Short mmCIF file of C-alpha atoms and ligand atoms in Angstrom, two decimals:
data_model
loop_
_atom_site.label_atom_id
_atom_site.label_comp_id
_atom_site.label_asym_id
_atom_site.label_seq_id
_atom_site.Cartn_x
_atom_site.Cartn_y
_atom_site.Cartn_z
CA MET C 1 -10.24 -11.13 -5.49
CA ILE C 2 -9.28 -8.50 -8.12
CA LEU C 3 -6.50 -6.18 -7.02
CA THR C 4 -5.91 -3.02 -9.16
CA PHE C 5 -2.42 -0.91 -8.53
CA LEU C 6 -3.44 2.68 -8.62
CA GLY C 7 0.31 3.84 -7.80
CA THR C 8 3.74 1.83 -7.84
CA ALA C 9 6.12 4.67 -6.87
CA ALA C 10 8.16 5.51 -4.11
CA ALA C 11 7.58 8.66 -2.58
CA ASN C 12 8.72 10.97 -5.31
CA ALA C 13 6.89 9.28 -8.20
CA PHE C 14 8.74 7.69 -11.26
CA PRO C 15 9.96 10.06 -13.20
CA GLU C 16 10.49 12.31 -10.54
CA ALA C 17 9.41 15.31 -12.52
CA PHE C 18 12.15 17.49 -11.77
CA CYS C 19 14.90 14.94 -12.06
CA LYS C 20 16.90 14.33 -15.32
CA CYS C 21 18.63 11.23 -14.14
CA ARG C 22 18.94 8.29 -16.86
CA ASN C 23 16.00 6.48 -15.38
CA CYS C 24 13.79 9.40 -15.19
CA ALA C 25 14.55 10.23 -18.86
CA GLN C 26 14.12 6.90 -19.99
CA ALA C 27 10.89 6.42 -18.13
CA ARG C 28 9.52 9.81 -19.72
CA THR C 29 10.68 8.51 -23.19
CA LEU C 30 8.88 4.91 -22.86
CA GLY C 31 5.79 6.43 -20.87
CA GLY C 32 3.14 3.46 -20.46
CA PRO C 33 4.36 1.05 -17.54
CA SER C 34 7.46 3.14 -16.64
CA LEU C 35 5.11 6.19 -15.38
CA ARG C 36 4.38 5.65 -11.66
CA LYS C 37 2.33 7.56 -9.20
CA ARG C 38 2.87 7.01 -5.42
CA SER C 39 1.46 3.63 -4.09
CA ALA C 40 -2.22 2.81 -3.56
CA ALA C 41 -4.14 -0.25 -4.42
CA LEU C 42 -7.92 -1.07 -4.92
CA ILE C 43 -9.37 -4.44 -3.75
CA ASN C 44 -12.37 -5.42 -5.65
CA ASN C 45 -14.35 -2.06 -5.60
CA ASP C 46 -14.55 -1.74 -2.07
CA LEU C 47 -11.28 -1.89 -0.06
CA LEU C 48 -8.61 1.16 -0.69
CA ILE C 49 -5.21 0.41 0.63
CA ASP C 50 -3.77 3.94 1.48
CA LEU C 51 -5.70 7.12 1.14
CA GLY C 52 -2.63 8.24 -1.39
CA PRO C 53 -2.17 11.47 -3.06
CA ASP C 54 -2.63 10.17 -6.14
CA ILE C 55 -5.66 8.26 -6.18
CA MET C 56 -8.07 10.82 -7.84
CA ALA C 57 -5.69 10.74 -10.70
CA ALA C 58 -5.22 7.06 -10.73
CA SER C 59 -8.98 6.94 -10.61
CA HIS C 60 -9.21 8.70 -13.75
CA MET C 61 -6.68 7.47 -16.04
CA HIS C 62 -7.13 3.83 -14.97
CA SER C 63 -10.56 3.63 -15.67
CA CYS C 64 -11.35 2.81 -11.99
CA SER C 65 -13.92 4.53 -10.12
CA LEU C 66 -13.72 4.81 -6.38
CA ASP C 67 -17.17 5.40 -5.62
CA ASP C 68 -18.13 2.28 -4.06
CA VAL C 69 -15.19 2.15 -1.69
CA ARG C 70 -16.30 1.41 1.82
CA TYR C 71 -13.23 0.32 3.47
CA CYS C 72 -9.60 2.09 3.80
CA LEU C 73 -6.53 0.03 5.27
CA GLN C 74 -4.10 2.85 5.99
CA THR C 75 -0.49 1.59 5.99
CA HIS C 76 1.17 4.56 7.88
CA PRO C 77 0.89 8.10 7.87
CA HIS C 78 4.00 9.42 5.76
CA ALA C 79 2.77 12.03 3.06
CA ASP C 80 2.94 9.77 -0.02
CA HIS C 81 0.25 7.31 1.51
CA LEU C 82 -1.82 9.46 3.06
CA ASP C 83 -3.49 12.89 1.73
CA LEU C 84 -6.41 13.70 4.68
CA SER C 85 -7.71 16.25 2.00
CA HIS C 86 -9.50 13.45 0.58
CA LEU C 87 -11.80 12.96 3.58
CA LEU C 88 -12.57 16.66 3.26
CA SER C 89 -13.14 16.19 -0.57
CA ARG C 90 -15.30 13.06 -0.57
CA SER C 91 -17.35 14.60 2.38
CA PRO C 92 -21.34 15.82 1.78
CA ALA C 93 -19.90 19.25 2.07
CA TYR C 94 -18.13 19.40 -0.70
CA GLY C 95 -21.15 18.48 -3.16
CA VAL C 96 -20.25 14.14 -2.99
CA VAL C 97 -23.44 12.55 -3.61
CA GLY C 98 -24.26 8.56 -2.75
CA ALA C 99 -20.77 7.98 -1.17
CA PRO C 100 -20.51 5.14 1.41
CA VAL C 101 -19.76 5.62 5.16
CA LEU C 102 -15.79 4.79 4.67
CA ASP C 103 -14.59 2.63 7.46
CA PHE C 104 -11.26 3.95 8.15
CA TYR C 105 -8.48 1.35 9.38
CA ALA C 106 -5.09 2.28 10.98
CA SER C 107 -2.98 1.72 14.06
CA ARG C 108 -3.34 4.17 17.22
CA GLU C 109 0.35 5.89 16.11
CA THR C 110 -0.84 6.44 12.62
CA LEU C 111 -4.44 7.70 13.81
CA GLU C 112 -2.73 10.26 16.27
CA ARG C 113 -0.68 11.46 13.74
CA ALA C 114 -3.52 11.99 11.10
CA ALA C 115 -5.50 13.79 13.97
CA GLU C 116 -2.48 16.15 14.74
CA THR C 117 -1.89 17.03 10.73
CA PHE C 118 -5.95 17.38 10.08
CA GLU C 119 -6.58 19.39 13.37
CA ARG C 120 -3.41 21.76 12.28
CA ASP C 121 -3.71 22.07 8.58
CA LEU C 122 -7.65 21.21 7.33
CA ALA C 123 -10.42 21.67 9.92
CA ARG C 124 -11.07 23.19 13.23
CA TYR C 125 -12.41 19.64 14.69
CA SER C 126 -10.91 16.88 15.72
CA LEU C 127 -10.25 13.50 13.16
CA LEU C 128 -11.04 11.47 16.16
CA SER C 129 -14.54 13.12 17.29
CA ALA C 130 -18.08 12.51 16.69
CA GLU C 131 -18.25 15.58 14.78
CA ALA C 132 -15.50 14.10 12.49
CA GLU C 133 -18.10 10.89 11.83
CA LYS C 134 -20.66 12.95 10.94
CA TYR C 135 -18.90 15.88 8.57
CA LEU C 136 -16.78 13.40 6.89
CA ASN C 137 -19.42 10.32 6.76
CA PHE C 138 -16.71 8.08 7.82
CA LYS C 139 -15.88 5.81 10.74
CA ILE C 140 -12.57 5.27 12.28
CA HIS C 141 -11.42 1.62 13.83
CA GLN C 142 -7.99 1.36 15.52
CA VAL C 143 -6.28 -1.93 14.30
CA GLN C 144 -4.21 -4.13 16.63
CA PRO C 145 -1.41 -5.47 15.45
CA LEU C 146 -1.25 -9.41 14.82
CA GLU C 147 -4.71 -9.83 15.99
CA PRO C 148 -7.17 -10.95 13.04
CA PHE C 149 -10.19 -8.59 12.11
CA MET C 150 -13.01 -8.67 9.61
CA VAL C 151 -13.62 -5.40 7.26
CA GLY C 152 -16.87 -6.61 5.68
CA PRO C 153 -16.03 -9.67 3.99
CA TYR C 154 -12.56 -9.51 4.04
CA SER C 155 -10.48 -11.19 6.77
CA VAL C 156 -7.33 -8.86 7.70
CA VAL C 157 -4.38 -9.02 9.89
CA ALA C 158 -1.93 -6.12 10.11
CA PHE C 159 2.04 -6.59 11.15
CA PRO C 160 4.13 -4.06 12.05
CA ALA C 161 5.98 -2.79 9.47
CA ASN C 162 9.82 -2.34 9.69
CA HIS C 163 9.86 1.29 8.78
CA ALA C 164 8.99 4.57 10.58
CA PRO C 165 9.66 4.01 13.86
CA GLY C 166 6.83 5.36 16.21
CA MET C 167 4.23 5.95 13.54
CA GLY C 168 2.67 2.45 13.84
CA ALA C 169 3.30 1.61 10.27
CA MET C 170 1.42 -1.57 9.29
CA LEU C 171 1.67 -4.39 6.44
CA TYR C 172 -1.64 -5.99 5.66
CA SER C 173 -3.17 -9.49 4.84
CA ILE C 174 -6.37 -9.52 3.33
CA GLU C 175 -8.16 -12.75 2.71
CA ALA C 176 -11.55 -13.55 1.16
CA ASN C 177 -13.14 -16.50 -0.46
CA GLY C 178 -9.92 -18.67 -0.09
CA ARG C 179 -8.04 -16.00 -1.37
CA ALA C 180 -5.12 -14.62 0.33
CA ILE C 181 -2.85 -11.30 -0.38
CA PHE C 182 0.15 -9.61 1.38
CA TYR C 183 0.65 -5.93 1.00
CA GLY C 184 4.25 -5.33 2.28
CA THR C 185 4.74 -1.78 1.95
CA ASP C 186 6.40 0.38 3.05
CA THR C 187 9.13 -1.81 4.84
CA ALA C 188 12.59 -2.62 5.03
CA ALA C 189 13.43 -6.73 6.14
CA LEU C 190 10.12 -8.14 7.58
CA LEU C 191 10.58 -8.60 11.12
CA GLU C 192 11.01 -12.32 12.87
CA GLU C 193 7.20 -11.54 14.58
CA THR C 194 5.80 -11.10 11.14
CA TRP C 195 7.21 -14.79 9.69
CA GLN C 196 6.20 -16.04 13.19
CA ALA C 197 2.53 -14.80 12.86
CA PHE C 198 2.77 -16.16 9.07
CA ARG C 199 3.51 -19.45 10.56
CA GLN C 200 1.11 -19.17 13.58
CA HIS C 201 -1.92 -18.35 11.53
CA LYS C 202 -0.78 -20.70 8.85
CA MET C 203 -0.77 -18.24 6.09
CA ARG C 204 -0.80 -19.16 2.39
CA PHE C 205 -0.76 -16.18 0.00
CA ASP C 206 -1.56 -16.14 -3.80
CA ALA C 207 0.03 -12.87 -4.12
CA VAL C 208 2.33 -10.96 -2.23
CA ILE C 209 3.25 -7.44 -2.87
CA LEU C 210 6.44 -6.05 -1.90
CA ASP C 211 8.25 -2.66 -1.13
CA HIS C 212 11.14 -2.62 -3.96
CA THR C 213 12.14 1.24 -3.11
CA TYR C 214 16.21 0.05 -3.91
CA GLY C 215 17.11 -1.01 -7.28
CA PRO C 216 19.41 -4.05 -8.31
CA GLU C 217 22.90 -2.14 -7.70
CA GLN C 218 21.94 -1.02 -4.26
CA SER C 219 21.54 -2.23 -0.70
CA GLY C 220 18.53 -1.97 1.14
CA GLY C 221 17.93 0.29 4.46
CA ASP C 222 14.89 1.74 5.67
CA HIS C 223 13.24 -0.01 2.59
CA LEU C 224 13.58 -3.29 0.62
CA SER C 225 15.79 -3.61 -2.49
CA ALA C 226 15.56 -6.03 -5.43
CA HIS C 227 18.13 -8.59 -3.64
CA GLN C 228 16.03 -8.57 -0.68
CA VAL C 229 12.92 -8.81 -2.52
CA ILE C 230 14.58 -12.12 -4.24
CA GLU C 231 15.48 -13.37 -0.81
CA HIS C 232 11.88 -12.75 0.73
CA ALA C 233 10.42 -14.29 -2.15
CA ASP C 234 12.72 -17.49 -1.86
CA ARG C 235 12.24 -17.77 1.69
CA MET C 236 8.24 -17.16 1.53
CA ARG C 237 8.58 -20.38 -1.32
CA SER C 238 10.46 -22.35 0.98
CA GLU C 239 8.55 -21.84 4.25
CA GLY C 240 5.30 -22.46 2.21
CA VAL C 241 4.14 -18.57 2.74
CA LEU C 242 3.63 -18.49 -0.77
CA GLY C 243 1.36 -21.07 -2.42
CA SER C 244 2.62 -23.02 -5.38
CA ARG C 245 1.29 -20.97 -7.93
CA GLY C 246 1.53 -17.67 -6.00
CA ARG C 247 3.05 -14.67 -7.34
CA VAL C 248 5.17 -11.88 -5.92
CA PHE C 249 5.09 -8.21 -7.13
CA ALA C 250 7.24 -5.37 -6.59
CA THR C 251 5.64 -1.83 -5.83
CA HIS C 252 6.66 1.37 -4.23
CA ILE C 253 9.55 1.46 -6.95
CA ALA C 254 12.21 4.62 -6.84
CA HIS C 255 13.73 6.28 -9.38
CA GLU C 256 17.58 6.59 -8.27
CA GLY C 257 18.12 2.74 -8.59
CA ASN C 258 15.66 1.17 -10.34
CA PRO C 259 15.32 1.23 -14.54
CA ALA C 260 12.41 2.04 -16.16
CA HIS C 261 9.96 -0.54 -16.45
CA PRO C 262 10.88 -3.12 -19.38
CA GLU C 263 14.64 -3.41 -18.06
CA LEU C 264 13.31 -3.82 -14.39
CA ALA C 265 10.54 -6.34 -15.32
CA ALA C 266 13.37 -8.35 -17.47
CA PHE C 267 15.60 -8.48 -14.35
CA ALA C 268 12.63 -9.60 -12.02
CA LYS C 269 11.37 -12.19 -14.54
CA LYS C 270 14.75 -13.81 -14.16
CA HIS C 271 14.58 -13.94 -10.60
CA GLY C 272 11.16 -15.33 -10.19
CA TYR C 273 9.14 -12.01 -9.43
CA GLU C 274 7.40 -9.74 -11.09
CA VAL C 275 7.11 -6.01 -11.39
CA ALA C 276 3.67 -4.03 -10.52
CA TYR C 277 2.64 -1.10 -13.04
CA ASP C 278 0.03 1.39 -12.42
CA GLY C 279 -3.17 0.25 -13.75
CA LEU C 280 -2.15 -3.39 -13.54
CA VAL C 281 -5.26 -5.51 -12.58
CA LEU C 282 -4.92 -8.83 -10.94
CA THR C 283 -7.25 -11.56 -10.52
CA VAL C 284 -6.01 -13.49 -7.34
ZN1 LIG D 301 6.13 5.31 0.88
ZN1 LIG D 302 15.80 10.67 -11.32
ZN1 LIG D 303 6.94 5.56 4.05
#
């Protein structure tokens, strides 16, 4: 599988455009991998993870067309991960030609939240109606946590995230052709039921992507911190969840506690993981 990071920042992007903190100033000066858009990822050319607010910009900046995207796995409905206006803008009524039907996967709670927002702000019909499927050229699928399902050629499992109680936030494992990726943002420390499911399904990942909202000098909370990422990577290695050549990448990086890319990447290297950046293309 080819994994492209479309965005690697937490909710307020990095640099936060209005902020004068040291990290934002440093990122602005350095540019390149230090400039992060809100988190989203693309697998091969057809599976999007999160219909995020910056995916259009990412597509333009990283020469990464989304015109073959057929599937979307939605983690949760927070605004830095879900911009429902993309559903309208990619529809035939907005002049879009040749886009395949989009199979859109999310938890029940995420779909309910999305439907509320959509009907209040964007359209006069329900997102969960046959009308929506027709006008938006898409099809909704409700995912059941911890039950494997197929998304086209991909075998997927949704794991409840330790994040946004009541919103049905999910983390996803995605497997194809004997290779497996775990996409783990947004979340605080993984729930024990997730570790159990890893064991039960005998999961062994080639690449693990983890929430890294909080930096080296911060403790976690509602998201993972640098030190928790290190602990998670160690536990994954010792429990065999991470293959012997498996790699761990940080994403969802916030400006408050994380330095610009080169400094953060050096810290990560010392501690056995890597830092993703926007436009990074991984062959898994
Ligand atoms: Zn987020
Ligand atoms: Zn800042
Ligand atoms: Zn969130």
